Coordinates of C-alpha atoms in Angstrom, one line a residue:
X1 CA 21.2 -81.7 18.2
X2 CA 22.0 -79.5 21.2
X3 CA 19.0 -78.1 22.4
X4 CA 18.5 -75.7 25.8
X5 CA 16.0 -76.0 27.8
X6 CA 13.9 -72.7 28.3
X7 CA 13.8 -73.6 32.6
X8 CA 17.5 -73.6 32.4
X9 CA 17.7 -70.0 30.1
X10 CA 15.5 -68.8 33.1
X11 CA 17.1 -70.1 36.0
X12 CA 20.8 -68.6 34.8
X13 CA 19.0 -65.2 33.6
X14 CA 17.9 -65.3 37.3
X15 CA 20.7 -66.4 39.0
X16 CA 22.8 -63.4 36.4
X17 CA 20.2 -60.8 37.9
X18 CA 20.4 -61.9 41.6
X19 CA 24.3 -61.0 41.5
X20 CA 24.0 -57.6 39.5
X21 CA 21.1 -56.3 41.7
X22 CA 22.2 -53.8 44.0
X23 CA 21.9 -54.5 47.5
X24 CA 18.9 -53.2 49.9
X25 CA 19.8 -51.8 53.8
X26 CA 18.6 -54.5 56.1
X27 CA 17.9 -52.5 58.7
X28 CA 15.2 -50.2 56.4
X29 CA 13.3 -54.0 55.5
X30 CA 13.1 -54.9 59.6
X31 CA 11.9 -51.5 60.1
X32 CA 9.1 -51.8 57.4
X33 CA 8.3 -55.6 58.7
X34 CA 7.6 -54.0 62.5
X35 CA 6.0 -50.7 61.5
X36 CA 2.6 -52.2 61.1
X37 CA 2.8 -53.9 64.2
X38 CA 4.2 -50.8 65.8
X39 CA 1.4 -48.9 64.4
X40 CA -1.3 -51.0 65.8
X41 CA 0.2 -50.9 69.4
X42 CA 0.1 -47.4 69.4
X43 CA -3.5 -47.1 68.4
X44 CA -4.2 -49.3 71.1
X45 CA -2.2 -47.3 73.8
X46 CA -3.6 -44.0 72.5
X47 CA -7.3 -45.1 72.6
X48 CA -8.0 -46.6 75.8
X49 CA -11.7 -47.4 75.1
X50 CA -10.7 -49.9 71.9
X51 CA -7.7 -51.1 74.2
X52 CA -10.3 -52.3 76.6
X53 CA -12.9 -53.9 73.9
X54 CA -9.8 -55.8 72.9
X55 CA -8.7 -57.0 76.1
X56 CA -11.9 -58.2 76.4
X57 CA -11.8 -60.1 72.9
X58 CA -9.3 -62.1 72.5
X59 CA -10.1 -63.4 68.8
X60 CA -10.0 -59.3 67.4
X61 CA -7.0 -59.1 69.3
X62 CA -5.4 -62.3 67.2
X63 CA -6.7 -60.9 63.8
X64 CA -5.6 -57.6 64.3
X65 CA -1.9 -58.2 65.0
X66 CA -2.0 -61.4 62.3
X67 CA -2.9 -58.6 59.5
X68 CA -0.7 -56.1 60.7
X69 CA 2.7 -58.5 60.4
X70 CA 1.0 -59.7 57.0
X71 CA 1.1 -56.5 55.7
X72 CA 4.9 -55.9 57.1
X73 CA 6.0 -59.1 55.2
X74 CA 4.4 -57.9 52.1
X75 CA 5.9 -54.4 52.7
X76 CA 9.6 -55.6 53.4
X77 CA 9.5 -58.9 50.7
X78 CA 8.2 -55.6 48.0
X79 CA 11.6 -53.5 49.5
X80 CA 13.7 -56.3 49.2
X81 CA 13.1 -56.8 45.1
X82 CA 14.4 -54.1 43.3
X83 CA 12.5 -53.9 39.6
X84 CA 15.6 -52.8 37.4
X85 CA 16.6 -53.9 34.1
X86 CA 17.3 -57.6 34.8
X87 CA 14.2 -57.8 37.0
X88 CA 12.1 -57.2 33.9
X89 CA 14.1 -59.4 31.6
X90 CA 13.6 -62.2 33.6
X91 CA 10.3 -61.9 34.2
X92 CA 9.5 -61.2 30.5
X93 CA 11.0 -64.4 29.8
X94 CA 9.4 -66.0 32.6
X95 CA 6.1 -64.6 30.6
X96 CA 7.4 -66.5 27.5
X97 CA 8.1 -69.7 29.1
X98 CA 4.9 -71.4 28.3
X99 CA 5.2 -70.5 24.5
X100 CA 9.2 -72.0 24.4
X101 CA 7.8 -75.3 26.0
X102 CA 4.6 -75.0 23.1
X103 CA 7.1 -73.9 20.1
X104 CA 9.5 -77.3 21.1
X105 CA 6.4 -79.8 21.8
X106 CA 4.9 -78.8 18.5
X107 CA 8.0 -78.8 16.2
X108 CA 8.9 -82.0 17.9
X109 CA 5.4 -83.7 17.7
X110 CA 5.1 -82.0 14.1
X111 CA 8.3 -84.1 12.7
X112 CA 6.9 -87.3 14.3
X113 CA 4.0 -87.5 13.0
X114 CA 5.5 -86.7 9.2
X115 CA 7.6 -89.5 9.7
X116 CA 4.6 -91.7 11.1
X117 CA 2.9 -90.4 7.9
X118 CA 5.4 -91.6 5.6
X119 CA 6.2 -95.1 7.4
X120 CA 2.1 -95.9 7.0
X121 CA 2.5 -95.0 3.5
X122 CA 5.3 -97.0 2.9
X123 CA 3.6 -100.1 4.3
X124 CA 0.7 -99.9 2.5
X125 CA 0.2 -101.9 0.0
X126 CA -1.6 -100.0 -3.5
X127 CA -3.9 -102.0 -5.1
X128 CA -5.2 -102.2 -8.8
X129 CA -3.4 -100.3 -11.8
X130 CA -0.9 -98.3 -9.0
X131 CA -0.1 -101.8 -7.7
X132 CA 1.1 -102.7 -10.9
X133 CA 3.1 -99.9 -12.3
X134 CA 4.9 -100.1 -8.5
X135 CA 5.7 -103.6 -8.9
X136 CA 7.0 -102.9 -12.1
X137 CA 9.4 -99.9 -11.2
X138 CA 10.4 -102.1 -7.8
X139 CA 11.6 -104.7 -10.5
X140 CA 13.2 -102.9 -12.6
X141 CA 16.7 -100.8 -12.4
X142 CA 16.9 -97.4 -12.0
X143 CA 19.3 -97.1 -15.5
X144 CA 15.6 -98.4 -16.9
X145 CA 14.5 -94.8 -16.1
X146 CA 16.2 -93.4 -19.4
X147 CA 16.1 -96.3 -21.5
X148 CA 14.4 -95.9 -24.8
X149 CA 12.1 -98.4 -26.0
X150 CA 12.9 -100.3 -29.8
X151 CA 12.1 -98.8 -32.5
X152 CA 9.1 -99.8 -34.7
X153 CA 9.7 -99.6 -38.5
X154 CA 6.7 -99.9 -40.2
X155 CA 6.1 -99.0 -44.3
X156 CA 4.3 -96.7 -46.2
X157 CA 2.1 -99.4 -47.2
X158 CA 1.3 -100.9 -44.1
X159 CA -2.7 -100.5 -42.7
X160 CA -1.6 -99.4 -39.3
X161 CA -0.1 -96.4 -41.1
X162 CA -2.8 -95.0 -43.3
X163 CA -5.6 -96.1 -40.7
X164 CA -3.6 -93.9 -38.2
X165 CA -2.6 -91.3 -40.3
X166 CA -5.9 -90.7 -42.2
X167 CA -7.7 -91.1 -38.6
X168 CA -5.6 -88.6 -37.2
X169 CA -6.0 -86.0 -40.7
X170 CA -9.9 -86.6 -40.5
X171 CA -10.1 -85.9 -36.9
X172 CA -8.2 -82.5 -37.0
X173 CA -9.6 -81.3 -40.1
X174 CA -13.0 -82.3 -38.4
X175 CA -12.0 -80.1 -35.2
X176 CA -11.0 -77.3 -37.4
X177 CA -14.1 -77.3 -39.4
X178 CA -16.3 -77.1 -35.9
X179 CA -14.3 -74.9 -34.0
X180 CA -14.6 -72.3 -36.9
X181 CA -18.0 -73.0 -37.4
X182 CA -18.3 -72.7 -33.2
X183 CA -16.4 -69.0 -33.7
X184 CA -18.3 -68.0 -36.7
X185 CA -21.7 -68.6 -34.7
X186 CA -20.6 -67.1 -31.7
X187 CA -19.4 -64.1 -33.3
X188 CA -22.2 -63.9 -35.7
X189 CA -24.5 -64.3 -32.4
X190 CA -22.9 -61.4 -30.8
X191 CA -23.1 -59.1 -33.4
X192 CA -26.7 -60.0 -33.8
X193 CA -27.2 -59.4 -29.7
X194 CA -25.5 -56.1 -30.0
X195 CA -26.9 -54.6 -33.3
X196 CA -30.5 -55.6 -30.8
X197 CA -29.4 -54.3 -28.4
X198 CA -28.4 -50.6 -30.2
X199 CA -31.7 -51.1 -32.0
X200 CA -33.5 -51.2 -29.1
X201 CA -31.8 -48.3 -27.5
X202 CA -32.9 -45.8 -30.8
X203 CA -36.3 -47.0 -30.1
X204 CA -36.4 -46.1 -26.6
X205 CA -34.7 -43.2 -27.2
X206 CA -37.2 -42.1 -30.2
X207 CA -40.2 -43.0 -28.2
X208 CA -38.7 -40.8 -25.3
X209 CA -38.5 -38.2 -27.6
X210 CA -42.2 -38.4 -29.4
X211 CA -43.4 -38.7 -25.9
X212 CA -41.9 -35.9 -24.8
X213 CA -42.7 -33.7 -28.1
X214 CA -46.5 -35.0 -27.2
X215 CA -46.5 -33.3 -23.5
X216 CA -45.0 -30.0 -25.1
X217 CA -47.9 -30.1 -27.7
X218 CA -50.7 -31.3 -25.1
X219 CA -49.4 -27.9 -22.9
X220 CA -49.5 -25.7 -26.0
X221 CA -52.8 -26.0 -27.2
X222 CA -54.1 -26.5 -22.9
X223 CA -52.8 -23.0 -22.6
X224 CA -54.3 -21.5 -26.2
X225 CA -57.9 -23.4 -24.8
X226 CA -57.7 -21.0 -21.6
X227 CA -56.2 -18.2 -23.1
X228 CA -58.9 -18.2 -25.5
X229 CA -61.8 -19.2 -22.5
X230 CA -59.9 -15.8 -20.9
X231 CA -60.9 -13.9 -24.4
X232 CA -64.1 -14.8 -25.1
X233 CA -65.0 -14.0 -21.1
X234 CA -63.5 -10.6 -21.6
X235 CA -65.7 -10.5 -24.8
X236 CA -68.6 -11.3 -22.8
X237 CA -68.6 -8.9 -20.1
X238 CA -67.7 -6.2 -22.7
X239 CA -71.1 -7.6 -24.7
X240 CA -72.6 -7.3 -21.8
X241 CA -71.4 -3.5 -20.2
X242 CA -72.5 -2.2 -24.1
X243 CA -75.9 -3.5 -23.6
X244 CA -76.6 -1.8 -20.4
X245 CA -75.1 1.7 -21.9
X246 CA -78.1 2.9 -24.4
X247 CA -80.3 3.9 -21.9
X248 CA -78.0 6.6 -20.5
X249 CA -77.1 7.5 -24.5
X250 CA -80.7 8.5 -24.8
X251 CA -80.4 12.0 -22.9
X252 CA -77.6 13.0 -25.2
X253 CA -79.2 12.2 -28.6
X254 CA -82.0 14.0 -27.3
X255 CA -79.7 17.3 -26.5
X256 CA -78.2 16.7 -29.8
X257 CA -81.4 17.0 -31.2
X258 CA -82.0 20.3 -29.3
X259 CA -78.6 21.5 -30.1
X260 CA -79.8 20.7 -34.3
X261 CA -82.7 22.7 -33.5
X262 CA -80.9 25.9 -32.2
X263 CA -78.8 26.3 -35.4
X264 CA -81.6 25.8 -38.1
X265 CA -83.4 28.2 -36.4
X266 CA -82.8 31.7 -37.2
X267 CA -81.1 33.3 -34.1
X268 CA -82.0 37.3 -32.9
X269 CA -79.3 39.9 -33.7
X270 CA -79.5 40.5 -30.1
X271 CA -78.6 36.9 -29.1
X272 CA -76.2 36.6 -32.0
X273 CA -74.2 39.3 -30.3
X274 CA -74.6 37.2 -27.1
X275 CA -74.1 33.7 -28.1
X276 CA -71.6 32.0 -30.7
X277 CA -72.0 28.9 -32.3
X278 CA -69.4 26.1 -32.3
X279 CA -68.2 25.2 -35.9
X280 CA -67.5 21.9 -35.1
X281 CA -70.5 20.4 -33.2
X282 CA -72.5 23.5 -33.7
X283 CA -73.8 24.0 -30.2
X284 CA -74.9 27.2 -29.0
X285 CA -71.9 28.8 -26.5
X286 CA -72.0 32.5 -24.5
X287 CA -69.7 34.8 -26.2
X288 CA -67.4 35.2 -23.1
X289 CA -66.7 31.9 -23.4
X290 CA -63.5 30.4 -24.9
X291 CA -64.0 26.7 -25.5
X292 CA -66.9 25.0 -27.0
X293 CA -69.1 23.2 -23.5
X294 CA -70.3 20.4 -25.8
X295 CA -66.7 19.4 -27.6
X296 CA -64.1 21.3 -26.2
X297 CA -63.0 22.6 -29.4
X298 CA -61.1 26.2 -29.3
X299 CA -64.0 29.2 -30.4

């Protein structure tokens, strides 16, 4: 089997790259790997106070220029790589690296142990009833495989027969008998279940309903109690206003009384001409008058 390693895929992607990468000016990385020393210098010439403090330390001094060509390497080493197609292929396969090496240890380690599996197995040694039936295959041919066995004539007569046959007619009729018997019960049982069931739903149903008929009738005859509470109030106050009234009747029987008086008695020509009688109520009116001032009625 010829298999590639994945460091050797990366090193030729890499090498591939290197030549098809366009070339950078080398005078453009020097300049980037002295600016930020050229920088610091000129901070220092153009402030004379920190030039002295670092005359004066040494150690600042040291750090200062140290970081300032550490940043120019970074700067030119970042100029130098140019990130174009090839650039990200290899490093995308660089990325994948570890899972080549994982995919080839695991396939690898996968098949070994299968094989390791079926080497213990063959080794083993069964025991019991599989020990038996191996050691009798192992001793056998393999044109044993398809071999029938003799055939056993036996007679019509013969017990084996009729024990077998009559065994084997008893036993399914038997099976028959209770599986139908199983079927009838279970269907017989849900019938029963759901003909329950639906019984039990009219009942809720019809005591739902009486129930509900029972409010309707308790609210009917509640509202004929206060209706006739209301009535027999009404007929109470008016019991009671027709009690009070007589008293203030009195005056009026009196002037009908008076009024009875005035037309037996015989009345003057001279106040007949003067007065006229009402024929309905018979009280006494003047005779300019129109309307009766007892009954209204039209003189």
């Amino acid at each position: 089997m010829n298999h590639q390693c994945p460091d050797s895929r990366i090193i030729q992607t890499v090498l591939v790259g290197g030549q098809g990468m366009t070339e950078r000016s080398p005078f453009m990385g020097v300049a980037l790997l002295a600016a930020p020393t050229v920088g610091v210098i000129a901070i220092r010439m153009g402030i004379p106070a920190l030039e002295d403090v670092l005359k004066e330390d040494m150690m600042a001094q040291a750090v200062i220029h140290v970081t300032a060509l550490l940043i120019g390497i970074i700067m030119y080493f970042r100029y130098r790589v140019v990130e174009d197609h090839e650039y990200h292929r290899s490093s995308a396969i660089k990325g994948l690296q570890k899972m080549y090496k994982m995919e080839d240890k695991g396939l690898w380690e996968k098949g070994d142990s299968a094989l390791e599996r079926l080497e213990s197995q063959a080794r083993e040694s069964p025991k019991g009833k599989a020990a038996l039936k191996r050691q009798k295959r192992m001793a056998g041919r393999i044109s044993d495989i398809n071999k029938e066995n003799d055939e056993l004539e036996l007679d019509e007569d013969d017990e084996r027969m009729s024990i077998d046959v009559d065994i084997e007619g008893m036993a399914t009729i038997v099976d028959s008998e209770a599986m139908e018997e199983s079927e009838s019960a279970n269907l017989s049982g849900k019938i029963s279940a759901r003909a329950e069931a639906s019984a039990q739903k009219r009942l809720s149903k019809e005591l739902a309903k009486r129930e509900r008929v029972a409010a309707k009738q308790a609210k009917k005859e509640a509202k004929a109690a206060r209706k006739a509470e209301k009535a027999a109030l009404k007929l109470e106050k008016v019991a009671a206003k027709t009690k009070t009234k007589p008293k203030k009747g009195i005056p009026a029987a009196w002037d009908a009384k008076e009024e009875n008086l005035w037309a037996n008695t015989p009345i003057p020509s001279s106040l007949s001409k003067s007065v006229v009688s009402c024929k309905d109520c018979g009280a006494v009116n003047n005779a300019g008058t129109s309307y009766c001032t007892s009954c209204g009625t039209f003189l």
